[in-house]
Short mmCIF file of C-alpha atoms in Angstrom, two decimals:
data_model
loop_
_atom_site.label_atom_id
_atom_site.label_comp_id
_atom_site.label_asym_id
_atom_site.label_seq_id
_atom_site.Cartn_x
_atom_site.Cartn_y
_atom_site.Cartn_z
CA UNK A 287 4.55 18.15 -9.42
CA UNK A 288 5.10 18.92 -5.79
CA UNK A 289 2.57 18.48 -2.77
CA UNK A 290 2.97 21.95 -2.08
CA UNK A 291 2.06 23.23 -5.40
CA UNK A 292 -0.50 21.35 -5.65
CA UNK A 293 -1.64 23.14 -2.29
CA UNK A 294 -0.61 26.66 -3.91
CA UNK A 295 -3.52 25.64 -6.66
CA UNK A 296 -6.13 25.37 -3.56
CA UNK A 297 -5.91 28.75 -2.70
CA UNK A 298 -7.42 29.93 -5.50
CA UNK A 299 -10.81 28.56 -4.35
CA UNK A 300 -12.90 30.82 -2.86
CA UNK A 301 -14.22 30.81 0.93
CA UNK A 302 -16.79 32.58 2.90
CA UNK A 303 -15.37 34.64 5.49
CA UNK A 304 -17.25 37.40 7.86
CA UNK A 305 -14.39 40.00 8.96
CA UNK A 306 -14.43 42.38 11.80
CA UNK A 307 -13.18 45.50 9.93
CA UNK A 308 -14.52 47.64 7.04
CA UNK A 309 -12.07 48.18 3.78
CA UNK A 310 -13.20 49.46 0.34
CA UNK A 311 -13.55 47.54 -2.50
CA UNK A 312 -10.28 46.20 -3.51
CA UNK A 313 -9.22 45.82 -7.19
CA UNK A 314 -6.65 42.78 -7.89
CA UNK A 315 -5.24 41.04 -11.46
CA UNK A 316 -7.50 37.97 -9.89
CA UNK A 317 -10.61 39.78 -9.34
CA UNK A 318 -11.87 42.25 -7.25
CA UNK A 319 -12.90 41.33 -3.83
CA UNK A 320 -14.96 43.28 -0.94
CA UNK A 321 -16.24 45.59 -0.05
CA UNK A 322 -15.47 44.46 3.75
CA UNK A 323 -18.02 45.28 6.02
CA UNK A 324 -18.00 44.49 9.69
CA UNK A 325 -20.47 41.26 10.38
CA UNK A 326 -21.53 40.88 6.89
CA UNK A 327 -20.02 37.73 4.76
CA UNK A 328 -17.96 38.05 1.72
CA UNK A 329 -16.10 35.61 -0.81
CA UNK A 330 -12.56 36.13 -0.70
CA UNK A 331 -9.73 33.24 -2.04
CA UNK A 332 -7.84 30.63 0.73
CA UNK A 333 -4.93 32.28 0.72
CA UNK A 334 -6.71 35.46 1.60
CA UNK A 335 -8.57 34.37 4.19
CA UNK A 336 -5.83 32.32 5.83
CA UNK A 337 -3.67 35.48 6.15
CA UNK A 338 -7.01 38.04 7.97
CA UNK A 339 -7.77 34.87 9.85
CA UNK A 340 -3.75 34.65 11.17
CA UNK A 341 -4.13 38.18 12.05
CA UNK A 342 -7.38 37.80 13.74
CA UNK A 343 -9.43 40.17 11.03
CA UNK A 344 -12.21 37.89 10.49
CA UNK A 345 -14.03 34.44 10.72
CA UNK A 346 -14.40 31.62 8.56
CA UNK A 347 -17.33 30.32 7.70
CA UNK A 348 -16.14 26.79 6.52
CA UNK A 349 -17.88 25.45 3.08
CA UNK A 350 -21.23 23.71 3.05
CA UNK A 351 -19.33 20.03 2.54
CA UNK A 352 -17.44 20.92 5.75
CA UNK A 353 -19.75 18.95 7.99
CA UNK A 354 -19.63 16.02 10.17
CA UNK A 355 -23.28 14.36 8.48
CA UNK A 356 -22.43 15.20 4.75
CA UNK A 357 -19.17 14.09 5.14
CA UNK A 358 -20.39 10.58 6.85
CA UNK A 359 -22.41 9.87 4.00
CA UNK A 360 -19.65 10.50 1.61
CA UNK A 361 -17.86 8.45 3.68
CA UNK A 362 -20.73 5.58 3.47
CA UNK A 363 -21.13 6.15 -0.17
CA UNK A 364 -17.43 5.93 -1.21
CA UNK A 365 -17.15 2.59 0.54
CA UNK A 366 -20.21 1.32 -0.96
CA UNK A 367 -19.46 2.14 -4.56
CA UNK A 368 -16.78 0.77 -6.43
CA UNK A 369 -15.96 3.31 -8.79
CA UNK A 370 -15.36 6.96 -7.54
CA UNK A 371 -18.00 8.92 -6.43
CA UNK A 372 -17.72 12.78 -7.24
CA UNK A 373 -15.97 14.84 -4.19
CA UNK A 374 -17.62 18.05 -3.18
CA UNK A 375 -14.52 20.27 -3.72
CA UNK A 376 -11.68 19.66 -6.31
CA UNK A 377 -9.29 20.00 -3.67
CA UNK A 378 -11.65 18.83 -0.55
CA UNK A 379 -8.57 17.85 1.54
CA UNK A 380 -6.14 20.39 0.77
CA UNK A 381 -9.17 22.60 2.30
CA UNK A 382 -9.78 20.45 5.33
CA UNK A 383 -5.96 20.76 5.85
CA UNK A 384 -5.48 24.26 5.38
CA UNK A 385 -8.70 25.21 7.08
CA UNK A 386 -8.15 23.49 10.09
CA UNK A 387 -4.75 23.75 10.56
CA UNK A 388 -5.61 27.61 10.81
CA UNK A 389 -8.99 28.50 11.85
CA UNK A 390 -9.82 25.06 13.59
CA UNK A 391 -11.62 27.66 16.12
CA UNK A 392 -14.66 28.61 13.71
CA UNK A 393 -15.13 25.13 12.32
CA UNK A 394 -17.09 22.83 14.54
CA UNK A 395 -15.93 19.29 15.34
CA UNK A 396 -12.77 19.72 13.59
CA UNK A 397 -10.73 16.71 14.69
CA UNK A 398 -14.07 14.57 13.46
CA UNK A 399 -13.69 16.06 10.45
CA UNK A 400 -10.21 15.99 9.89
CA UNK A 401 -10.68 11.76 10.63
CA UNK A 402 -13.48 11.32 8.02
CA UNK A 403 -11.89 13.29 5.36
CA UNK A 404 -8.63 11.10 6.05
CA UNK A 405 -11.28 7.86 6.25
CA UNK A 406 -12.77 9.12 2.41
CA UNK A 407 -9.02 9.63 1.28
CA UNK A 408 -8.16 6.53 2.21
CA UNK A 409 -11.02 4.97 0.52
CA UNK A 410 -9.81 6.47 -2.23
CA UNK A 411 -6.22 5.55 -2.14
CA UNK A 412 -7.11 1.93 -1.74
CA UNK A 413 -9.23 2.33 -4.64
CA UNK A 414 -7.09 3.61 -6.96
CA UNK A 415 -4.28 1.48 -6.40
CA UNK A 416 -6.95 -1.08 -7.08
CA UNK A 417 -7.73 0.46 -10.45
CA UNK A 418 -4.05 0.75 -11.23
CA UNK A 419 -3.31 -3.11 -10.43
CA UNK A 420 -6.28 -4.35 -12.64
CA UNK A 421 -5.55 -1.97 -15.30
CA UNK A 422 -2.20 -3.39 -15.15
CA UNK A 423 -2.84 -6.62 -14.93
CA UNK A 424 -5.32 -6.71 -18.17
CA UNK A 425 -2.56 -5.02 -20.37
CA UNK A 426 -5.11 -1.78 -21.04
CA UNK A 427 -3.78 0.87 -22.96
CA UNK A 428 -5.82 3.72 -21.94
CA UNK A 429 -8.50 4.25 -18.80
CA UNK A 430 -10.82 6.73 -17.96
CA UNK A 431 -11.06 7.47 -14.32
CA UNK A 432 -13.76 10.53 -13.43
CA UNK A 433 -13.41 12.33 -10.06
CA UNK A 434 -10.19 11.81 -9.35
CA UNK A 435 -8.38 15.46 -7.58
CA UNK A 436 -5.12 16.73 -8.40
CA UNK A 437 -3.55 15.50 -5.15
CA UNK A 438 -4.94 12.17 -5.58
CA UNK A 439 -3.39 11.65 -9.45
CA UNK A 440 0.10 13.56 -7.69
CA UNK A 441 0.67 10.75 -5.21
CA UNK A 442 1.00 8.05 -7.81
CA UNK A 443 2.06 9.71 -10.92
CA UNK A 444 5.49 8.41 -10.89
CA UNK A 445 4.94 5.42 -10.10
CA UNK A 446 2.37 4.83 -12.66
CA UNK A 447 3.81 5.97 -15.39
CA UNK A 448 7.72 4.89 -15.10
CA UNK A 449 5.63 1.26 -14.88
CA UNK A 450 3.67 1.87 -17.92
CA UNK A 451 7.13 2.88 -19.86
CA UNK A 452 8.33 -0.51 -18.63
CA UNK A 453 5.42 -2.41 -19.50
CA UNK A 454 5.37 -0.68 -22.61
CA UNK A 455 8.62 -1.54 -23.60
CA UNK A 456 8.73 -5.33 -22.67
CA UNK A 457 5.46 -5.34 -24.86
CA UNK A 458 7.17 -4.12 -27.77
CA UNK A 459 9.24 -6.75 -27.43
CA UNK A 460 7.01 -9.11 -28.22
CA UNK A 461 6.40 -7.90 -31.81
CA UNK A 462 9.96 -8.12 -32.82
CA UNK A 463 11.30 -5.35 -35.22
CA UNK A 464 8.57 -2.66 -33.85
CA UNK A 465 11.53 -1.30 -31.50
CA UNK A 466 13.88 -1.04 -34.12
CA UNK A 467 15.25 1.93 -35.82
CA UNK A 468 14.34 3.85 -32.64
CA UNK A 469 16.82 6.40 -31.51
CA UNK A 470 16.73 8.57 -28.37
CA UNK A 471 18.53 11.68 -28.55
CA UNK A 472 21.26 12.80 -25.54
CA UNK B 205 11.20 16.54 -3.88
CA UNK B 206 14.96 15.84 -3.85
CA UNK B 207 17.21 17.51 -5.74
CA UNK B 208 20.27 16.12 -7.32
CA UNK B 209 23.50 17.15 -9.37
CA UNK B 210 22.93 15.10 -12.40
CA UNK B 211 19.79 13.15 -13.74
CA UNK B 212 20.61 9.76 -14.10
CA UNK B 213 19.67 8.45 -17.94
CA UNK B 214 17.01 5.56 -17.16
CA UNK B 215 18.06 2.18 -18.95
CA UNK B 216 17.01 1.46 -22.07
CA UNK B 217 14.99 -1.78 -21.01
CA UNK B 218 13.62 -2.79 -24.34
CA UNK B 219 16.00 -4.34 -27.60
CA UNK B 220 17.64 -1.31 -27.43
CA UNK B 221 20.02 0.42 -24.96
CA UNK B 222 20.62 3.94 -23.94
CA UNK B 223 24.69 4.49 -24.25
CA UNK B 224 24.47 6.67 -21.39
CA UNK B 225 22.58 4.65 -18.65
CA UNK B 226 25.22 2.69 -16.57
CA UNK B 227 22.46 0.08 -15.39
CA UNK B 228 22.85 -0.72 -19.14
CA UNK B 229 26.99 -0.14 -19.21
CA UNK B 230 26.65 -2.60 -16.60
CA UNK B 231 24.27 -5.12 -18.45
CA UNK B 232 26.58 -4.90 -20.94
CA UNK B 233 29.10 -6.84 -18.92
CA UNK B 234 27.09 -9.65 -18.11
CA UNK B 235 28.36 -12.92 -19.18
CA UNK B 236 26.57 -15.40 -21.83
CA UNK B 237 27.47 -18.99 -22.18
CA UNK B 238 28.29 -19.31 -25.64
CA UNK B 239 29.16 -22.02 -28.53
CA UNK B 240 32.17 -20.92 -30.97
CA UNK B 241 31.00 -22.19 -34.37
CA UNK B 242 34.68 -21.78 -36.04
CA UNK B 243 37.92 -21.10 -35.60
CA UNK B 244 39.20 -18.30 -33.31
CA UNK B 245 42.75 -17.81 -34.07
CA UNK B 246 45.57 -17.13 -31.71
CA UNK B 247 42.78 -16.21 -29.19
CA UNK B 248 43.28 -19.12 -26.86
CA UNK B 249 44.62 -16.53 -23.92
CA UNK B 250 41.24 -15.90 -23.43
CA UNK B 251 40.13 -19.55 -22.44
CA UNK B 252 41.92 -19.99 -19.78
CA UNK B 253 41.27 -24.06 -19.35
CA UNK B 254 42.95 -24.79 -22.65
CA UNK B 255 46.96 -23.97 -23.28
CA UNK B 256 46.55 -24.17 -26.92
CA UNK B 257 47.24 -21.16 -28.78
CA UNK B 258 43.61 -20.82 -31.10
CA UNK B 259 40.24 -21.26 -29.96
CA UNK B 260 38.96 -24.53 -31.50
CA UNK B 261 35.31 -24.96 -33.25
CA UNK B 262 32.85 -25.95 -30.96
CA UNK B 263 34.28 -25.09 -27.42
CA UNK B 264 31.87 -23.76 -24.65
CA UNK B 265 33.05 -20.73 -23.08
CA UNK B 266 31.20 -17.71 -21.69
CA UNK B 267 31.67 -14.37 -22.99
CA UNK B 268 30.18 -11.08 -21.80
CA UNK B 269 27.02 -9.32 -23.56
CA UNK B 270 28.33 -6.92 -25.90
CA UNK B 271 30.93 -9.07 -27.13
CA UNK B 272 28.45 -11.62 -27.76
CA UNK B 273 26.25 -9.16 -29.67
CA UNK B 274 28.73 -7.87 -31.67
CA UNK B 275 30.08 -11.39 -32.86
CA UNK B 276 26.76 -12.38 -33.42
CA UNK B 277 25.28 -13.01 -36.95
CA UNK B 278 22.61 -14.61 -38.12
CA UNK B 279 24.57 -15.50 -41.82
CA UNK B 280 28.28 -16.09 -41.11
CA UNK B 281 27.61 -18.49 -37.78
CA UNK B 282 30.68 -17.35 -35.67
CA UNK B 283 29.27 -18.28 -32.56
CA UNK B 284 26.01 -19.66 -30.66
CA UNK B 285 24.44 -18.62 -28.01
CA UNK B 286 22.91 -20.82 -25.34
CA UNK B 287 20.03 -18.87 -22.99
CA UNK B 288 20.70 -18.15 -19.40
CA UNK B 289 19.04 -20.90 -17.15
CA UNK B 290 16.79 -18.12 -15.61
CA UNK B 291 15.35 -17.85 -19.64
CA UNK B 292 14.84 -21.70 -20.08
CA UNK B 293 11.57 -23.83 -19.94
CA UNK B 294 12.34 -25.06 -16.75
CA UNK B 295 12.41 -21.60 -15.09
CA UNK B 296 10.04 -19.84 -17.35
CA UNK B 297 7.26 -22.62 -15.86
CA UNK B 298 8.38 -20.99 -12.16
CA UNK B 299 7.82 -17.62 -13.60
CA UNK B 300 4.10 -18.49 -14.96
CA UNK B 301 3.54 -20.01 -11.69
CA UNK B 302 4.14 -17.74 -9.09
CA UNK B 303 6.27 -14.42 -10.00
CA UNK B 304 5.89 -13.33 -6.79
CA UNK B 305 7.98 -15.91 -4.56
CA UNK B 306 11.27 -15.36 -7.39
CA UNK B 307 13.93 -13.81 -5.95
CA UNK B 308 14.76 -11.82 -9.14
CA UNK B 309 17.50 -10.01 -7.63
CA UNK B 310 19.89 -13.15 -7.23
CA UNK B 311 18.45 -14.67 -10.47
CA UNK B 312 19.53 -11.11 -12.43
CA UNK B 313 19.79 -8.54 -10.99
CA UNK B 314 18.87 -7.75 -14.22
CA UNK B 315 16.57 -9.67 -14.97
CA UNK B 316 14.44 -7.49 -17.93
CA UNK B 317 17.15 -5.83 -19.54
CA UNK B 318 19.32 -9.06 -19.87
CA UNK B 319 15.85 -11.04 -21.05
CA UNK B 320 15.38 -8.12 -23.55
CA UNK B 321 18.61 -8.36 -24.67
CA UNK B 322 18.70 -11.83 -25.10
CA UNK B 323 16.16 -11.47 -28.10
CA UNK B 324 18.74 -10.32 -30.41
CA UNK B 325 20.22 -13.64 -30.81
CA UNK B 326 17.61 -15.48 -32.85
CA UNK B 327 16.39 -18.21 -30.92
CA UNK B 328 13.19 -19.86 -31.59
CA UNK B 329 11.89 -19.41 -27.84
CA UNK B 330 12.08 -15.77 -28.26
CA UNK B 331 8.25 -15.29 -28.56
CA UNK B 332 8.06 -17.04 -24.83
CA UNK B 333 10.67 -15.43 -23.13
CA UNK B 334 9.15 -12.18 -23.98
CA UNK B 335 5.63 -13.13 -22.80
CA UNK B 336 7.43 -14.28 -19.73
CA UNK B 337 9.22 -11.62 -19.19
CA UNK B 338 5.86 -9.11 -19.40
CA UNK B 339 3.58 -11.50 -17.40
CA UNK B 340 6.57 -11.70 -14.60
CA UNK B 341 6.70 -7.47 -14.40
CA UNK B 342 2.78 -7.48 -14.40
CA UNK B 343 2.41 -10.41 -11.84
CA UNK B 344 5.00 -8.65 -9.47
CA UNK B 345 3.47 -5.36 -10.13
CA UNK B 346 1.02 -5.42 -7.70
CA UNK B 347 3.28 -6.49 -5.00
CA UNK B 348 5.52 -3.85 -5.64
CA UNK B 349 2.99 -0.82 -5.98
CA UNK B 350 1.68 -1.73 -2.19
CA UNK B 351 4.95 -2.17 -0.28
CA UNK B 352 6.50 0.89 -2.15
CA UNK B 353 3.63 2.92 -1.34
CA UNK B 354 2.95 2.07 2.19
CA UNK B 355 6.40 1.83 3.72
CA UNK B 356 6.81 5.37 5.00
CA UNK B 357 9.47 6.16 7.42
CA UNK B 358 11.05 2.57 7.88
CA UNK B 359 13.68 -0.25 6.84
CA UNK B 360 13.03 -0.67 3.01
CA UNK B 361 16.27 -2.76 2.34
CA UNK B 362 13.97 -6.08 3.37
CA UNK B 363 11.28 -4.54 0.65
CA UNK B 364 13.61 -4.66 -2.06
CA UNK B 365 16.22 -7.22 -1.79
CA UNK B 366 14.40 -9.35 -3.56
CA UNK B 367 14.11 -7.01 -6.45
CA UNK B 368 15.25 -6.95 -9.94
CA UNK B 369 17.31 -3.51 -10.93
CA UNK B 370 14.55 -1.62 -13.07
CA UNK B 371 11.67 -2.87 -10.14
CA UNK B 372 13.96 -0.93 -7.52
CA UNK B 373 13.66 1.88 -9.56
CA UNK B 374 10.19 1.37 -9.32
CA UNK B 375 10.08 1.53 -6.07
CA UNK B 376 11.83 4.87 -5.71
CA UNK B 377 9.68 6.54 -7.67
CA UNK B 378 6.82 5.31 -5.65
CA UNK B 379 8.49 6.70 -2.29
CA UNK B 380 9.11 9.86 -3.69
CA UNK B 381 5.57 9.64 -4.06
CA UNK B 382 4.96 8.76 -0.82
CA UNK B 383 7.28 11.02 1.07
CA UNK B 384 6.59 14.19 -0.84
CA UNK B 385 2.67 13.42 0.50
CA UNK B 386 3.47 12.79 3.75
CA UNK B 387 5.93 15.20 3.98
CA UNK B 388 3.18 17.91 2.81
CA UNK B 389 0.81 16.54 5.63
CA UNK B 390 2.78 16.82 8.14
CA UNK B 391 3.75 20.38 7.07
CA UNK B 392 7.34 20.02 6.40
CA UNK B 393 7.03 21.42 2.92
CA UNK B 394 6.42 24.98 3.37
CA UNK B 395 9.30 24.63 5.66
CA UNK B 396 12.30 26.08 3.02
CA UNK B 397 15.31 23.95 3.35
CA UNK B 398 18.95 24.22 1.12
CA UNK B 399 19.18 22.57 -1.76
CA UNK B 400 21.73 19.42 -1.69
CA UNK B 401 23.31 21.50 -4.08
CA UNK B 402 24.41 24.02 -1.69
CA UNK B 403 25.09 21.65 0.86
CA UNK B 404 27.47 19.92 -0.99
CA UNK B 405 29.26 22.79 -2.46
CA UNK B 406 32.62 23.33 -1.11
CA UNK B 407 35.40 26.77 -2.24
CA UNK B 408 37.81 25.07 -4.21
CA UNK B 409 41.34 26.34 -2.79
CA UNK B 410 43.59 27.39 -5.42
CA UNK B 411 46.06 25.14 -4.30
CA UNK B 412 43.77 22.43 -5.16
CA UNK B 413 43.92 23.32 -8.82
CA UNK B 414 47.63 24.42 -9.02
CA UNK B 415 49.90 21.27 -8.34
#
């Protein structure tokens, strides 16, 4: 899976945005979003708002999580725990990256924000690869790891599992016969 | 994300091979030091130290892997065959000790597949080899993971010189990894680029085809 499809999934989520023009209700295969009325706040998809935000239709009101004080104690709690602690949005820094690439103007303290969510992902990183080493290292065969995000899984996915075919096959080895009579088809 | 012509066939690693990998065409060719246990007549061109015409019983000679394997039978003894120093006790202690400070590349380079392989001919260290072979990958794991996934935008070659063939496959699947992140952060990936396909893709003149 790519990075940028993994980005396509964000902008599904759904944002609050407050536009400066006034459109009917508007029917879609997704959902139907609106009405739009001038000053008052609606819930419309990333993708969406991105595009009336580019041409300067509306403003974003970032998401609750988007603040410098939550995110510092997200921050403090992630380095704290050892296992992972549960993000605020399934796709927390696809968001931060989308939203402040674009409307960095309505959110406040963006470049502090944009540092702690790249602190917490970093946590993260560290921690995983952690996880992956020891699950590794004790021969495991399967391992449950809760509030992990798409883009998190994506950067390591093929590294982690062409190991675990190696691993898997040098283990095999070690019961002689099991790897026998096993064909792959070309 | 890079996109190529063909998808190379991954080697087979384990007791068996995949036909189509060449990492494993090139296993194939790596040379075993061997034992004949009779006669090989009128074969003696291929021992080049002796003039005689027929291989005697009992000389020492090396001969490459998939000869080896298919001479080799556990009933009709046509030939012995002696482990690899890397496989011995000796080396097999280094291995427990420290996997990390092994340069695997000049010991193999394939160090795995050959080990793997090496458990078709029935010898009674096999159990240990194998256990050495899985506590080398996991003790080197760790090593790898990092340095694959951190290295962005720089020299790898020093990174994985000192790898064995199937751990420098590793570590291209961890940059892709890497990259395709990066490349995504910095914004590059919504930028549409050719496909190496195109690129690559030349008219063929008709002249070319016609001699």
């Amino acid at each position: 899976m790519d990075s940028s499809e993994v980005e396509f999934l964000a902008e599904k989520e759904t944002v609050k945005i407050i536009p400066n023009f006034s459109l009917d209700r508007i029917y879609l295969i997704g959902g139907d979003l609106g009405p739009f009325n001038p000053g008052l706040p609606v819930d419309v998809p990333v993708w969406l708002a991105l595009n009336l935000k580019q041409r300067q239709k509306c403003r974003i009101v970032p998401p609750a999580w988007m603040d410098v004080e939550k995110l510092e104690e997200m921050r403090e709690l992630e380095r704290k725990e050892d296992t992972f602690t549960p993000v605020p949005s399934p796709y927390y820094m696809e968001l931060t990256k989308l939203l402040l690439n674009y409307a960095s103007d309505n959110i406040p303290k963006a470049d502090e924000i944009r540092t702690l969510v790249k602190d917490i992902w970093d946590t993260r990183i560290a921690k995983l690869r952690l996880s992956a080493d020891s699950f590794i290292s004790q021969l495991e065969a399967h391992a449950k790891l809760d509030n992990l995000t798409l883009m998190e899984i994506n950067t390591i996915r093929a590294f982690l599992l062409d190991s675990l075919n190696c691993m898997y096959k040098l283990r095999s080895n070690l019961q002689p016969g099991s790897s026998k009579g096993q064909f792959t088809d070309y | 994300m890079d996109t190529q012509s063909y998808l190379p066939v991954q080697p087979g690693v384990g007791m068996g091979e995949n036909f189509l990998s060449l990492d494993d065409i090139v296993l194939s060719h790596e040379r075993l030091p061997i034992r004949t246990e009779c006669r090989f007549p009128r074969l003696g061109f291929l021992e080049k130290s002796s003039d005689s015409q027929d291989i005697p019983e009992g000389t020492k000679m090396e001969l490459p892997l998939w000869l080896s394997k298919g001479l080799y039978e556990k009933k009709r003894r046509v030939l012995s065959v002696e482990l690899p120093k890397v496989y011995r006790e000796g080396w097999r202690t280094v291995f427990n000790a420290d996997p990390n400070v092994v340069d695997l590349h000049k010991m193999g380079p394939y160090y795995y597949g050959l080990g793997s392989q090496m458990l078709h001919f029935d010898s009674p260290e096999n159990p240990e080899i194998a256990q050495t072979l899985l506590q080398t990958f996991i003790g080197r794991f760790r090593r790898n993971m990092d340095s694959s996934q951190n290295a962005y935008n720089e020299d790898t070659s020093a990174l994985v010189e000192r790898l064995d063939c199937l751990e420098k496959a590793l570590f291209t699947s961890g940059q892709s990894g890497l990259n395709s992140f990066q490349s995504w952060e910095k914004g590059q990936a919504s930028q549409l680029t050719a496909s190496s396909l195109v690129l690559n893709y030349r008219k063929r003149k008709i002249t070319d085809l016609q001699p």
